């Protein structure tokens, strides 16, 4: 079971509950600790697949703010989202690890993951190229990582896209706070946030769960329609992969 660090955990209106009560609410954009904290051995699963239906794995459960394990914080996040268009009233740690990821991509070794990473190069606009990669959290017993960070840049502009892809576990399903999902893409709930920096550049942050994957996608100087199209393609690709 892979840990999600704090950089995602406050990004998508999701709360992981259990004996440890880690309160992994990831509705705050790209917070710095998500991948390291998605898994804890003392977490009691909310729900597991039935022994009679082993394929019915459950990775997420939708709850209201009143039902969530962190009602006060969820309510504050919703108020900020409604007023400012984001849950933090300003940029957080978007792209803070880009430099390190670029160095790691250039000089580091490629490492195994517990999942087949999405081929984002095939669904991103062709102008974007992979310039950074970093493995998140701690490797499992076989040395495989459960979360992967990738940075894509458009060399001729200031446009950047960073993507965290993290595998979830049916052993500890997530609570997704319904009120914090402010959009739907292809019938999939999404938290879509907008920010503007001091120079007037627009950022978008997206948190979305597709099947057994959590994605945190942050963009800089990228048109909203490009973000929407990326999500649509990601959902279609994920469904095709699952069917195959």
PDB file of C-alpha atoms in Angstrom:
ATOM      1  CA  UNK A   1       0.000   0.000   0.000  1.00  0.00           C
ATOM      2  CA  UNK A   2       1.569   3.271  -1.139  1.00  0.00           C
ATOM      3  CA  UNK A   3       1.700   6.492   0.833  1.00  0.00           C
ATOM      4  CA  UNK A   4       0.426   9.724  -0.665  1.00  0.00           C
ATOM      5  CA  UNK A   5       2.463  12.675   0.455  1.00  0.00           C
ATOM      6  CA  UNK A   6       1.191  15.958   1.749  1.00  0.00           C
ATOM      7  CA  UNK A   7       1.834  17.574  -1.599  1.00  0.00           C
ATOM      8  CA  UNK A   8      -1.375  15.900  -2.805  1.00  0.00           C
ATOM      9  CA  UNK A   9      -3.199  15.024   0.357  1.00  0.00           C
ATOM     10  CA  UNK A  10      -4.738  18.468   0.719  1.00  0.00           C
ATOM     11  CA  UNK A  11      -5.442  18.701  -2.946  1.00  0.00           C
ATOM     12  CA  UNK A  12      -8.654  16.929  -3.861  1.00  0.00           C
ATOM     13  CA  UNK A  13     -11.171  16.984  -1.073  1.00  0.00           C
ATOM     14  CA  UNK A  14     -10.300  13.456  -0.028  1.00  0.00           C
ATOM     15  CA  UNK A  15      -9.821  12.134   3.471  1.00  0.00           C
ATOM     16  CA  UNK A  16      -8.238   8.848   4.431  1.00  0.00           C
ATOM     17  CA  UNK A  17      -9.688   7.574   7.677  1.00  0.00           C
ATOM     18  CA  UNK A  18      -8.978   4.620   9.940  1.00  0.00           C
ATOM     19  CA  UNK A  19      -7.355   3.750  13.239  1.00  0.00           C
ATOM     20  CA  UNK A  20      -4.485   6.091  12.506  1.00  0.00           C
ATOM     21  CA  UNK A  21      -6.878   8.908  11.575  1.00  0.00           C
ATOM     22  CA  UNK A  22      -4.265  10.495   9.370  1.00  0.00           C
ATOM     23  CA  UNK A  23      -6.877  12.873   7.972  1.00  0.00           C
ATOM     24  CA  UNK A  24      -5.279  12.835   4.551  1.00  0.00           C
ATOM     25  CA  UNK A  25      -7.516  15.497   3.086  1.00  0.00           C
ATOM     26  CA  UNK A  26      -5.959  16.332  -0.224  1.00  0.00           C
ATOM     27  CA  UNK A  27      -8.096  19.266  -1.297  1.00  0.00           C
ATOM     28  CA  UNK A  28      -5.257  21.775  -0.864  1.00  0.00           C
ATOM     29  CA  UNK A  29      -3.267  22.217  -4.056  1.00  0.00           C
ATOM     30  CA  UNK A  30       0.009  20.314  -4.284  1.00  0.00           C
ATOM     31  CA  UNK A  31       0.881  20.421  -0.606  1.00  0.00           C
ATOM     32  CA  UNK A  32       4.372  19.122   0.089  1.00  0.00           C
ATOM     33  CA  UNK A  33       3.798  15.809   1.867  1.00  0.00           C
ATOM     34  CA  UNK A  34       1.268  13.592   0.086  1.00  0.00           C
ATOM     35  CA  UNK A  35       3.292  10.726  -1.298  1.00  0.00           C
ATOM     36  CA  UNK A  36       5.120   9.958   1.914  1.00  0.00           C
ATOM     37  CA  UNK A  37       1.941   9.591   3.930  1.00  0.00           C
ATOM     38  CA  UNK A  38      -0.540   7.624   1.854  1.00  0.00           C
ATOM     39  CA  UNK A  39       0.155   4.365   3.579  1.00  0.00           C
ATOM     40  CA  UNK A  40       0.425   3.503   7.229  1.00  0.00           C
ATOM     41  CA  UNK A  41       0.455  -0.022   8.576  1.00  0.00           C
ATOM     42  CA  UNK A  42      -1.866   0.866  11.446  1.00  0.00           C
ATOM     43  CA  UNK A  43      -4.673   2.186   9.260  1.00  0.00           C
ATOM     44  CA  UNK A  44      -7.900   0.245   9.549  1.00  0.00           C
ATOM     45  CA  UNK A  45      -9.480  -0.039   6.095  1.00  0.00           C
ATOM     46  CA  UNK A  46     -12.857   1.657   5.696  1.00  0.00           C
ATOM     47  CA  UNK A  47     -14.023  -0.973   3.275  1.00  0.00           C
ATOM     48  CA  UNK A  48     -12.501  -3.869   1.388  1.00  0.00           C
ATOM     49  CA  UNK A  49     -13.730  -5.934  -1.511  1.00  0.00           C
ATOM     50  CA  UNK A  50     -15.970  -8.746  -0.408  1.00  0.00           C
ATOM     51  CA  UNK A  51     -14.485 -12.225  -0.286  1.00  0.00           C
ATOM     52  CA  UNK A  52     -17.245 -13.310  -2.645  1.00  0.00           C
ATOM     53  CA  UNK A  53     -16.501 -10.462  -5.064  1.00  0.00           C
ATOM     54  CA  UNK A  54     -12.719 -10.125  -5.007  1.00  0.00           C
ATOM     55  CA  UNK A  55     -12.699  -7.935  -8.107  1.00  0.00           C
ATOM     56  CA  UNK A  56     -14.935  -5.286  -6.524  1.00  0.00           C
ATOM     57  CA  UNK A  57     -12.049  -3.252  -5.137  1.00  0.00           C
ATOM     58  CA  UNK A  58     -13.058   0.067  -3.620  1.00  0.00           C
ATOM     59  CA  UNK A  59     -10.552   2.922  -3.724  1.00  0.00           C
ATOM     60  CA  UNK A  60     -12.694   5.938  -2.838  1.00  0.00           C
ATOM     61  CA  UNK A  61     -15.895   6.741  -0.957  1.00  0.00           C
ATOM     62  CA  UNK A  62     -17.814   9.976  -1.376  1.00  0.00           C
ATOM     63  CA  UNK A  63     -18.891  11.777   1.793  1.00  0.00           C
ATOM     64  CA  UNK A  64     -20.348  15.163   2.652  1.00  0.00           C
ATOM     65  CA  UNK A  65     -18.499  17.728   4.753  1.00  0.00           C
ATOM     66  CA  UNK A  66     -20.650  16.737   7.718  1.00  0.00           C
ATOM     67  CA  UNK A  67     -19.635  13.117   7.277  1.00  0.00           C
ATOM     68  CA  UNK A  68     -15.940  13.812   6.816  1.00  0.00           C
ATOM     69  CA  UNK A  69     -13.377  13.262   9.539  1.00  0.00           C
ATOM     70  CA  UNK A  70     -12.155  16.867   9.261  1.00  0.00           C
ATOM     71  CA  UNK A  71     -15.325  18.921   9.034  1.00  0.00           C
ATOM     72  CA  UNK A  72     -13.865  22.255  10.146  1.00  0.00           C
ATOM     73  CA  UNK A  73     -11.033  22.215   7.638  1.00  0.00           C
ATOM     74  CA  UNK A  74     -13.296  20.985   4.856  1.00  0.00           C
ATOM     75  CA  UNK A  75     -15.737  23.821   5.523  1.00  0.00           C
ATOM     76  CA  UNK A  76     -12.900  26.358   5.437  1.00  0.00           C
ATOM     77  CA  UNK A  77     -11.626  24.929   2.177  1.00  0.00           C
ATOM     78  CA  UNK A  78     -15.086  25.142   0.633  1.00  0.00           C
ATOM     79  CA  UNK A  79     -15.512  28.766   1.714  1.00  0.00           C
ATOM     80  CA  UNK A  80     -12.180  29.683   0.138  1.00  0.00           C
ATOM     81  CA  UNK A  81     -12.997  27.750  -3.026  1.00  0.00           C
ATOM     82  CA  UNK A  82     -16.290  29.567  -3.451  1.00  0.00           C
ATOM     83  CA  UNK A  83     -14.751  32.984  -2.808  1.00  0.00           C
ATOM     84  CA  UNK A  84     -11.316  32.765  -4.420  1.00  0.00           C
ATOM     85  CA  UNK A  85     -11.591  29.891  -6.856  1.00  0.00           C
ATOM     86  CA  UNK A  86      -9.073  27.871  -4.890  1.00  0.00           C
ATOM     87  CA  UNK A  87      -8.856  26.262  -1.468  1.00  0.00           C
ATOM     88  CA  UNK A  88      -5.732  28.046  -0.206  1.00  0.00           C
ATOM     89  CA  UNK A  89      -6.286  31.704  -1.124  1.00  0.00           C
ATOM     90  CA  UNK A  90      -3.004  31.669  -3.006  1.00  0.00           C
ATOM     91  CA  UNK A  91      -0.292  29.556  -4.585  1.00  0.00           C
ATOM     92  CA  UNK A  92       1.241  26.866  -2.406  1.00  0.00           C
ATOM     93  CA  UNK A  93       4.164  24.704  -3.477  1.00  0.00           C
ATOM     94  CA  UNK A  94       3.395  24.324  -7.156  1.00  0.00           C
ATOM     95  CA  UNK A  95       6.596  23.623  -9.102  1.00  0.00           C
ATOM     96  CA  UNK A  96       8.779  23.935  -5.999  1.00  0.00           C
ATOM     97  CA  UNK A  97      10.446  20.616  -6.748  1.00  0.00           C
ATOM     98  CA  UNK A  98      10.814  21.202 -10.474  1.00  0.00           C
ATOM     99  CA  UNK A  99      14.525  22.049 -10.307  1.00  0.00           C
ATOM    100  CA  UNK A 100      15.365  18.947  -8.289  1.00  0.00           C
ATOM    101  CA  UNK A 101      13.237  16.794 -10.595  1.00  0.00           C
ATOM    102  CA  UNK A 102      15.063  18.161 -13.639  1.00  0.00           C
ATOM    103  CA  UNK A 103      18.429  17.288 -12.101  1.00  0.00           C
ATOM    104  CA  UNK A 104      17.158  13.843 -11.154  1.00  0.00           C
ATOM    105  CA  UNK A 105      15.863  13.254 -14.676  1.00  0.00           C
ATOM    106  CA  UNK A 106      19.161  14.314 -16.193  1.00  0.00           C
ATOM    107  CA  UNK A 107      21.523  12.459 -13.885  1.00  0.00           C
ATOM    108  CA  UNK A 108      19.405   9.942 -11.960  1.00  0.00           C
ATOM    109  CA  UNK A 109      18.507   6.406 -12.888  1.00  0.00           C
ATOM    110  CA  UNK A 110      15.084   5.266 -14.004  1.00  0.00           C
ATOM    111  CA  UNK A 111      13.435   3.214 -11.264  1.00  0.00           C
ATOM    112  CA  UNK A 112      10.558   0.701 -11.179  1.00  0.00           C
ATOM    113  CA  UNK A 113       7.034   1.636 -10.096  1.00  0.00           C
ATOM    114  CA  UNK A 114       4.204  -0.474  -8.719  1.00  0.00           C
ATOM    115  CA  UNK A 115       2.030   0.568 -11.659  1.00  0.00           C
ATOM    116  CA  UNK A 116       2.323   1.268 -15.363  1.00  0.00           C
ATOM    117  CA  UNK A 117       2.712   5.065 -15.611  1.00  0.00           C
ATOM    118  CA  UNK A 118       0.457   6.865 -18.051  1.00  0.00           C
ATOM    119  CA  UNK A 119       2.221   7.850 -21.273  1.00  0.00           C
ATOM    120  CA  UNK A 120       1.465  11.548 -20.883  1.00  0.00           C
ATOM    121  CA  UNK A 121       3.678  12.399 -23.827  1.00  0.00           C
ATOM    122  CA  UNK A 122       1.008  10.843 -26.039  1.00  0.00           C
ATOM    123  CA  UNK A 123      -1.859  12.961 -24.708  1.00  0.00           C
ATOM    124  CA  UNK A 124      -0.180  16.295 -23.972  1.00  0.00           C
ATOM    125  CA  UNK A 125       0.156  18.935 -26.699  1.00  0.00           C
ATOM    126  CA  UNK A 126       3.214  18.015 -28.777  1.00  0.00           C
ATOM    127  CA  UNK A 127       5.049  21.208 -27.775  1.00  0.00           C
ATOM    128  CA  UNK A 128       5.464  19.899 -24.213  1.00  0.00           C
ATOM    129  CA  UNK A 129       8.518  17.767 -23.520  1.00  0.00           C
ATOM    130  CA  UNK A 130       9.478  15.769 -20.445  1.00  0.00           C
ATOM    131  CA  UNK A 131      12.172  17.666 -18.526  1.00  0.00           C
ATOM    132  CA  UNK A 132      11.844  16.346 -14.978  1.00  0.00           C
ATOM    133  CA  UNK A 133      11.130  13.096 -13.165  1.00  0.00           C
ATOM    134  CA  UNK A 134      11.177  12.126  -9.517  1.00  0.00           C
ATOM    135  CA  UNK A 135      10.039   9.085  -7.555  1.00  0.00           C
ATOM    136  CA  UNK A 136       7.923   9.812  -4.498  1.00  0.00           C
ATOM    137  CA  UNK A 137       7.709   8.131  -1.121  1.00  0.00           C
ATOM    138  CA  UNK A 138       9.591   5.016  -0.097  1.00  0.00           C
ATOM    139  CA  UNK A 139      10.069   1.954  -2.304  1.00  0.00           C
ATOM    140  CA  UNK A 140       8.378  -1.309  -1.398  1.00  0.00           C
ATOM    141  CA  UNK A 141      10.173  -4.561  -0.610  1.00  0.00           C
ATOM    142  CA  UNK A 142      10.987  -5.106  -4.281  1.00  0.00           C
ATOM    143  CA  UNK A 143      12.320  -1.582  -4.749  1.00  0.00           C
ATOM    144  CA  UNK A 144       9.291  -0.276  -6.659  1.00  0.00           C
ATOM    145  CA  UNK A 145       7.794   3.156  -6.003  1.00  0.00           C
ATOM    146  CA  UNK A 146       4.072   3.827  -5.717  1.00  0.00           C
ATOM    147  CA  UNK A 147       4.158   7.436  -6.877  1.00  0.00           C
ATOM    148  CA  UNK A 148       5.809   9.286  -9.730  1.00  0.00           C
ATOM    149  CA  UNK A 149       6.312  13.007 -10.400  1.00  0.00           C
ATOM    150  CA  UNK A 150       6.887  14.282 -13.917  1.00  0.00           C
ATOM    151  CA  UNK A 151       7.523  17.766 -15.263  1.00  0.00           C
ATOM    152  CA  UNK A 152       6.695  18.806 -18.816  1.00  0.00           C
ATOM    153  CA  UNK A 153       7.709  22.146 -20.298  1.00  0.00           C
ATOM    154  CA  UNK A 154       7.093  24.111 -23.472  1.00  0.00           C
ATOM    155  CA  UNK A 155      10.639  25.330 -24.270  1.00  0.00           C
ATOM    156  CA  UNK A 156       9.597  28.435 -26.204  1.00  0.00           C
ATOM    157  CA  UNK A 157       7.253  29.758 -23.527  1.00  0.00           C
ATOM    158  CA  UNK A 158       6.842  29.835 -19.753  1.00  0.00           C
ATOM    159  CA  UNK A 159       4.244  27.065 -19.892  1.00  0.00           C
ATOM    160  CA  UNK A 160       4.790  24.139 -17.519  1.00  0.00           C
ATOM    161  CA  UNK A 161       2.800  21.116 -16.403  1.00  0.00           C
ATOM    162  CA  UNK A 162       3.710  18.966 -13.422  1.00  0.00           C
ATOM    163  CA  UNK A 163       1.924  15.690 -12.765  1.00  0.00           C
ATOM    164  CA  UNK A 164       1.911  13.483  -9.685  1.00  0.00           C
ATOM    165  CA  UNK A 165       0.609   9.987 -10.400  1.00  0.00           C
ATOM    166  CA  UNK A 166       0.018   7.842  -7.315  1.00  0.00           C
ATOM    167  CA  UNK A 167      -1.389   4.350  -6.975  1.00  0.00           C
ATOM    168  CA  UNK A 168      -4.162   3.948  -4.408  1.00  0.00           C
ATOM    169  CA  UNK A 169      -4.977   0.854  -2.387  1.00  0.00           C
ATOM    170  CA  UNK A 170      -8.254  -0.903  -1.692  1.00  0.00           C
ATOM    171  CA  UNK A 171      -6.851  -1.705   1.751  1.00  0.00           C
ATOM    172  CA  UNK A 172      -7.475   1.903   2.783  1.00  0.00           C
ATOM    173  CA  UNK A 173     -10.103   3.601   0.586  1.00  0.00           C
ATOM    174  CA  UNK A 174     -10.268   7.369   0.524  1.00  0.00           C
ATOM    175  CA  UNK A 175     -13.118   9.645   1.519  1.00  0.00           C
ATOM    176  CA  UNK A 176     -13.741  12.233  -1.163  1.00  0.00           C
ATOM    177  CA  UNK A 177     -15.560  15.307   0.102  1.00  0.00           C
ATOM    178  CA  UNK A 178     -18.388  15.865  -2.350  1.00  0.00           C
ATOM    179  CA  UNK A 179     -18.761  19.621  -1.863  1.00  0.00           C
ATOM    180  CA  UNK A 180     -15.127  20.207  -2.780  1.00  0.00           C
ATOM    181  CA  UNK A 181     -15.486  18.624  -6.200  1.00  0.00           C
ATOM    182  CA  UNK A 182     -16.383  21.747  -8.160  1.00  0.00           C
ATOM    183  CA  UNK A 183     -16.381  20.285 -11.660  1.00  0.00           C
ATOM    184  CA  UNK A 184     -16.985  17.101 -13.626  1.00  0.00           C
ATOM    185  CA  UNK A 185     -14.994  15.892 -16.595  1.00  0.00           C
ATOM    186  CA  UNK A 186     -16.480  12.947 -18.490  1.00  0.00           C
ATOM    187  CA  UNK A 187     -18.663  12.137 -15.469  1.00  0.00           C
ATOM    188  CA  UNK A 188     -15.618  12.114 -13.171  1.00  0.00           C
ATOM    189  CA  UNK A 189     -15.577  14.440 -10.110  1.00  0.00           C
ATOM    190  CA  UNK A 190     -12.751  16.967 -10.190  1.00  0.00           C
ATOM    191  CA  UNK A 191     -11.371  19.696  -7.967  1.00  0.00           C
ATOM    192  CA  UNK A 192     -10.275  22.429 -10.373  1.00  0.00           C
ATOM    193  CA  UNK A 193      -8.568  25.462  -8.848  1.00  0.00           C
ATOM    194  CA  UNK A 194      -7.298  28.683 -10.406  1.00  0.00           C
ATOM    195  CA  UNK A 195      -4.523  30.971  -9.172  1.00  0.00           C
ATOM    196  CA  UNK A 196      -2.807  34.111 -10.445  1.00  0.00           C
ATOM    197  CA  UNK A 197       0.745  35.019  -9.466  1.00  0.00           C
ATOM    198  CA  UNK A 198       2.205  38.493  -8.950  1.00  0.00           C
ATOM    199  CA  UNK A 199       3.189  38.686 -12.607  1.00  0.00           C
ATOM    200  CA  UNK A 200      -0.334  37.914 -13.756  1.00  0.00           C
ATOM    201  CA  UNK A 201       0.398  34.369 -14.903  1.00  0.00           C
ATOM    202  CA  UNK A 202      -2.526  31.988 -14.442  1.00  0.00           C
ATOM    203  CA  UNK A 203      -2.088  28.597 -12.782  1.00  0.00           C
ATOM    204  CA  UNK A 204      -4.549  25.723 -12.642  1.00  0.00           C
ATOM    205  CA  UNK A 205      -4.446  22.860 -10.171  1.00  0.00           C
ATOM    206  CA  UNK A 206      -6.459  19.698 -10.682  1.00  0.00           C
ATOM    207  CA  UNK A 207      -7.008  16.800  -8.298  1.00  0.00           C
ATOM    208  CA  UNK A 208      -8.761  13.755  -9.687  1.00  0.00           C
ATOM    209  CA  UNK A 209      -9.144  10.055  -8.927  1.00  0.00           C
ATOM    210  CA  UNK A 210      -9.451   7.679 -11.869  1.00  0.00           C
ATOM    211  CA  UNK A 211      -9.837   3.978 -11.048  1.00  0.00           C
ATOM    212  CA  UNK A 212      -6.985   3.153  -8.651  1.00  0.00           C
ATOM    213  CA  UNK A 213      -4.907   6.263  -9.392  1.00  0.00           C
ATOM    214  CA  UNK A 214      -4.735   9.697  -7.826  1.00  0.00           C
ATOM    215  CA  UNK A 215      -3.539  12.522 -10.061  1.00  0.00           C
ATOM    216  CA  UNK A 216      -2.454  15.980  -8.983  1.00  0.00           C
ATOM    217  CA  UNK A 217      -1.857  18.156 -12.035  1.00  0.00           C
ATOM    218  CA  UNK A 218      -0.529  21.705 -11.751  1.00  0.00           C
ATOM    219  CA  UNK A 219      -0.128  24.013 -14.727  1.00  0.00           C
ATOM    220  CA  UNK A 220       1.499  27.385 -15.307  1.00  0.00           C
ATOM    221  CA  UNK A 221       0.676  29.665 -18.251  1.00  0.00           C
ATOM    222  CA  UNK A 222      -1.485  26.958 -19.826  1.00  0.00           C
ATOM    223  CA  UNK A 223      -4.951  27.683 -21.203  1.00  0.00           C
ATOM    224  CA  UNK A 224      -7.856  26.180 -19.287  1.00  0.00           C
ATOM    225  CA  UNK A 225      -9.135  24.405 -22.386  1.00  0.00           C
ATOM    226  CA  UNK A 226      -5.797  22.615 -22.713  1.00  0.00           C
ATOM    227  CA  UNK A 227      -6.173  21.413 -19.122  1.00  0.00           C
ATOM    228  CA  UNK A 228      -9.714  20.172 -19.770  1.00  0.00           C
ATOM    229  CA  UNK A 229      -8.661  18.347 -22.924  1.00  0.00           C
ATOM    230  CA  UNK A 230      -5.784  16.700 -21.055  1.00  0.00           C
ATOM    231  CA  UNK A 231      -8.181  15.417 -18.402  1.00  0.00           C
ATOM    232  CA  UNK A 232     -10.609  14.113 -21.012  1.00  0.00           C
ATOM    233  CA  UNK A 233      -7.824  12.220 -22.775  1.00  0.00           C
ATOM    234  CA  UNK A 234      -6.484  10.896 -19.467  1.00  0.00           C
ATOM    235  CA  UNK A 235      -9.897   9.514 -18.513  1.00  0.00           C
ATOM    236  CA  UNK A 236     -10.388   7.864 -21.914  1.00  0.00           C
ATOM    237  CA  UNK A 237      -6.880   6.393 -21.871  1.00  0.00           C
ATOM    238  CA  UNK A 238      -7.361   5.052 -18.344  1.00  0.00           C
ATOM    239  CA  UNK A 239     -10.622   3.347 -19.333  1.00  0.00           C
ATOM    240  CA  UNK A 240      -9.011   1.800 -22.402  1.00  0.00           C
ATOM    241  CA  UNK A 241      -6.092   0.536 -20.327  1.00  0.00           C
ATOM    242  CA  UNK A 242      -8.471  -1.002 -17.781  1.00  0.00           C
ATOM    243  CA  UNK A 243     -10.445  -2.788 -20.504  1.00  0.00           C
ATOM    244  CA  UNK A 244      -7.280  -4.220 -21.988  1.00  0.00           C
TER     245      UNK A 244
END
